């Protein structure tokens, strides 16, 4: 990503690596889940047992991707990319790749 080897029109991001969590990944997942119905022992077991690289972690993946891309762009003295811009490109690329047609395309 830093070397700009992946063209933006080919870039997609995902979270399908359940055992490769990252900082705050588990916390973000647990915040999104309703754990109130679990007793204390079950809650602790769940917190230690899961590696939640889940769709709710996508913003953290996006941030890591954009940070890496911008580090390289800064070294090459190129314009930096915003997270919103890269998210829109990745969404458009995914829709094209999977053949989804939602009428209007994602504006970039």
PDB file of C-alpha atoms in Angstrom:
ATOM      1  CA  UNK A   1       0.000   0.000   0.000  1.00  0.00           C
ATOM      2  CA  UNK A   2       2.826   2.390   0.816  1.00  0.00           C
ATOM      3  CA  UNK A   3       4.487   1.649  -2.528  1.00  0.00           C
ATOM      4  CA  UNK A   4       1.280   2.353  -4.472  1.00  0.00           C
ATOM      5  CA  UNK A   5       1.423  -1.047  -6.190  1.00  0.00           C
ATOM      6  CA  UNK A   6      -2.335  -1.609  -5.928  1.00  0.00           C
ATOM      7  CA  UNK A   7      -4.338   0.704  -8.201  1.00  0.00           C
ATOM      8  CA  UNK A   8      -7.222   2.425  -6.421  1.00  0.00           C
ATOM      9  CA  UNK A   9      -9.683   1.021  -8.948  1.00  0.00           C
ATOM     10  CA  UNK A  10      -8.710  -2.517  -7.789  1.00  0.00           C
ATOM     11  CA  UNK A  11      -8.639  -1.973  -4.041  1.00  0.00           C
ATOM     12  CA  UNK A  12     -11.188  -3.655  -1.770  1.00  0.00           C
ATOM     13  CA  UNK A  13     -11.040  -4.096   1.999  1.00  0.00           C
ATOM     14  CA  UNK A  14     -12.554  -6.774   4.203  1.00  0.00           C
ATOM     15  CA  UNK A  15     -12.363  -8.256   7.692  1.00  0.00           C
ATOM     16  CA  UNK A  16     -12.384 -11.971   6.942  1.00  0.00           C
ATOM     17  CA  UNK A  17      -9.317 -12.870   9.007  1.00  0.00           C
ATOM     18  CA  UNK A  18     -10.827 -13.855  12.360  1.00  0.00           C
ATOM     19  CA  UNK A  19      -7.537 -14.716  14.092  1.00  0.00           C
ATOM     20  CA  UNK A  20      -5.699 -11.598  12.990  1.00  0.00           C
ATOM     21  CA  UNK A  21      -7.278  -9.012  15.230  1.00  0.00           C
ATOM     22  CA  UNK A  22      -5.741  -5.609  15.877  1.00  0.00           C
ATOM     23  CA  UNK A  23      -5.803  -2.936  18.560  1.00  0.00           C
ATOM     24  CA  UNK A  24      -9.373  -2.179  19.698  1.00  0.00           C
ATOM     25  CA  UNK A  25     -10.879  -4.811  17.383  1.00  0.00           C
ATOM     26  CA  UNK A  26     -12.193  -6.947  20.253  1.00  0.00           C
ATOM     27  CA  UNK A  27     -13.425  -3.905  22.207  1.00  0.00           C
ATOM     28  CA  UNK A  28     -15.315  -2.552  19.190  1.00  0.00           C
ATOM     29  CA  UNK A  29     -17.008  -5.932  18.684  1.00  0.00           C
ATOM     30  CA  UNK A  30     -17.960  -6.305  22.334  1.00  0.00           C
ATOM     31  CA  UNK A  31     -19.395  -2.779  22.437  1.00  0.00           C
ATOM     32  CA  UNK A  32     -21.665  -3.674  19.525  1.00  0.00           C
ATOM     33  CA  UNK A  33     -22.972  -6.854  21.150  1.00  0.00           C
ATOM     34  CA  UNK A  34     -25.616  -7.094  23.875  1.00  0.00           C
ATOM     35  CA  UNK A  35     -23.881  -9.112  26.577  1.00  0.00           C
ATOM     36  CA  UNK A  36     -26.287  -8.211  29.367  1.00  0.00           C
ATOM     37  CA  UNK A  37     -28.109 -11.525  29.097  1.00  0.00           C
ATOM     38  CA  UNK A  38     -24.919 -13.457  29.897  1.00  0.00           C
ATOM     39  CA  UNK A  39     -23.764 -14.207  33.418  1.00  0.00           C
ATOM     40  CA  UNK A  40     -20.334 -12.947  34.465  1.00  0.00           C
ATOM     41  CA  UNK A  41     -18.544 -16.249  33.817  1.00  0.00           C
ATOM     42  CA  UNK A  42     -20.024 -16.624  30.316  1.00  0.00           C
ATOM     43  CA  UNK A  43     -19.221 -12.992  29.505  1.00  0.00           C
ATOM     44  CA  UNK A  44     -15.552 -13.432  30.528  1.00  0.00           C
ATOM     45  CA  UNK A  45     -15.278 -16.664  28.523  1.00  0.00           C
ATOM     46  CA  UNK A  46     -16.698 -14.937  25.454  1.00  0.00           C
ATOM     47  CA  UNK A  47     -14.332 -11.987  25.832  1.00  0.00           C
ATOM     48  CA  UNK A  48     -11.295 -14.281  25.963  1.00  0.00           C
ATOM     49  CA  UNK A  49     -12.430 -16.766  23.317  1.00  0.00           C
ATOM     50  CA  UNK A  50     -13.241 -14.616  20.299  1.00  0.00           C
ATOM     51  CA  UNK A  51     -11.126 -12.844  17.755  1.00  0.00           C
ATOM     52  CA  UNK A  52     -13.776 -10.597  16.265  1.00  0.00           C
ATOM     53  CA  UNK A  53     -12.494  -9.437  12.930  1.00  0.00           C
ATOM     54  CA  UNK A  54     -16.077  -8.733  11.937  1.00  0.00           C
ATOM     55  CA  UNK A  55     -17.733  -6.194   9.601  1.00  0.00           C
ATOM     56  CA  UNK A  56     -18.145  -3.733  12.477  1.00  0.00           C
ATOM     57  CA  UNK A  57     -14.328  -3.495  12.471  1.00  0.00           C
ATOM     58  CA  UNK A  58     -14.228  -2.293   8.863  1.00  0.00           C
ATOM     59  CA  UNK A  59     -13.657   1.371   9.809  1.00  0.00           C
ATOM     60  CA  UNK A  60     -10.488   0.333  11.678  1.00  0.00           C
ATOM     61  CA  UNK A  61      -9.290  -1.654   8.659  1.00  0.00           C
ATOM     62  CA  UNK A  62     -10.028   1.338   6.416  1.00  0.00           C
ATOM     63  CA  UNK A  63      -8.054   3.632   8.707  1.00  0.00           C
ATOM     64  CA  UNK A  64      -5.044   1.293   8.602  1.00  0.00           C
ATOM     65  CA  UNK A  65      -5.203   1.088   4.809  1.00  0.00           C
ATOM     66  CA  UNK A  66      -5.487   4.860   4.369  1.00  0.00           C
ATOM     67  CA  UNK A  67      -2.710   5.519   6.895  1.00  0.00           C
ATOM     68  CA  UNK A  68      -0.357   3.170   5.022  1.00  0.00           C
ATOM     69  CA  UNK A  69      -1.285   4.633   1.644  1.00  0.00           C
ATOM     70  CA  UNK A  70      -0.844   8.190   2.883  1.00  0.00           C
ATOM     71  CA  UNK A  71       2.536   7.410   4.423  1.00  0.00           C
ATOM     72  CA  UNK A  72       3.805   6.443   0.982  1.00  0.00           C
ATOM     73  CA  UNK A  73       2.037   9.340  -0.705  1.00  0.00           C
ATOM     74  CA  UNK A  74       3.590  11.768   1.772  1.00  0.00           C
ATOM     75  CA  UNK A  75       7.070  10.385   1.026  1.00  0.00           C
ATOM     76  CA  UNK A  76       6.406  10.848  -2.702  1.00  0.00           C
ATOM     77  CA  UNK A  77       4.965  14.326  -2.028  1.00  0.00           C
ATOM     78  CA  UNK A  78       1.571  13.371  -3.458  1.00  0.00           C
ATOM     79  CA  UNK A  79      -1.850  14.556  -2.314  1.00  0.00           C
ATOM     80  CA  UNK A  80      -3.116  12.628   0.705  1.00  0.00           C
ATOM     81  CA  UNK A  81      -6.323  10.599   0.496  1.00  0.00           C
ATOM     82  CA  UNK A  82      -9.233  10.894   2.920  1.00  0.00           C
ATOM     83  CA  UNK A  83     -10.842   7.865   4.542  1.00  0.00           C
ATOM     84  CA  UNK A  84     -14.165   8.872   2.996  1.00  0.00           C
ATOM     85  CA  UNK A  85     -12.675   8.959  -0.504  1.00  0.00           C
ATOM     86  CA  UNK A  86     -11.027   5.526  -0.155  1.00  0.00           C
ATOM     87  CA  UNK A  87     -14.207   4.071   1.399  1.00  0.00           C
ATOM     88  CA  UNK A  88     -16.238   5.256  -1.597  1.00  0.00           C
ATOM     89  CA  UNK A  89     -13.742   3.805  -4.056  1.00  0.00           C
ATOM     90  CA  UNK A  90     -13.655   0.465  -2.199  1.00  0.00           C
ATOM     91  CA  UNK A  91     -17.460   0.353  -2.113  1.00  0.00           C
ATOM     92  CA  UNK A  92     -17.682   1.036  -5.837  1.00  0.00           C
ATOM     93  CA  UNK A  93     -15.003  -1.583  -6.565  1.00  0.00           C
ATOM     94  CA  UNK A  94     -16.821  -4.199  -4.475  1.00  0.00           C
ATOM     95  CA  UNK A  95     -20.138  -3.481  -6.187  1.00  0.00           C
ATOM     96  CA  UNK A  96     -18.490  -3.791  -9.607  1.00  0.00           C
ATOM     97  CA  UNK A  97     -16.587  -6.955  -8.619  1.00  0.00           C
ATOM     98  CA  UNK A  98     -19.659  -8.746  -7.258  1.00  0.00           C
ATOM     99  CA  UNK A  99     -21.970  -7.410  -9.965  1.00  0.00           C
ATOM    100  CA  UNK A 100     -24.261  -5.477  -7.639  1.00  0.00           C
ATOM    101  CA  UNK A 101     -26.415  -2.887  -9.336  1.00  0.00           C
ATOM    102  CA  UNK A 102     -28.017  -0.425  -6.946  1.00  0.00           C
ATOM    103  CA  UNK A 103     -29.055   2.031  -9.637  1.00  0.00           C
ATOM    104  CA  UNK A 104     -26.886   5.053  -9.019  1.00  0.00           C
ATOM    105  CA  UNK A 105     -23.238   4.271  -8.611  1.00  0.00           C
ATOM    106  CA  UNK A 106     -21.318   5.377  -5.558  1.00  0.00           C
ATOM    107  CA  UNK A 107     -20.075   8.911  -6.119  1.00  0.00           C
ATOM    108  CA  UNK A 108     -16.323   9.280  -5.828  1.00  0.00           C
TER     109      UNK A 108
END
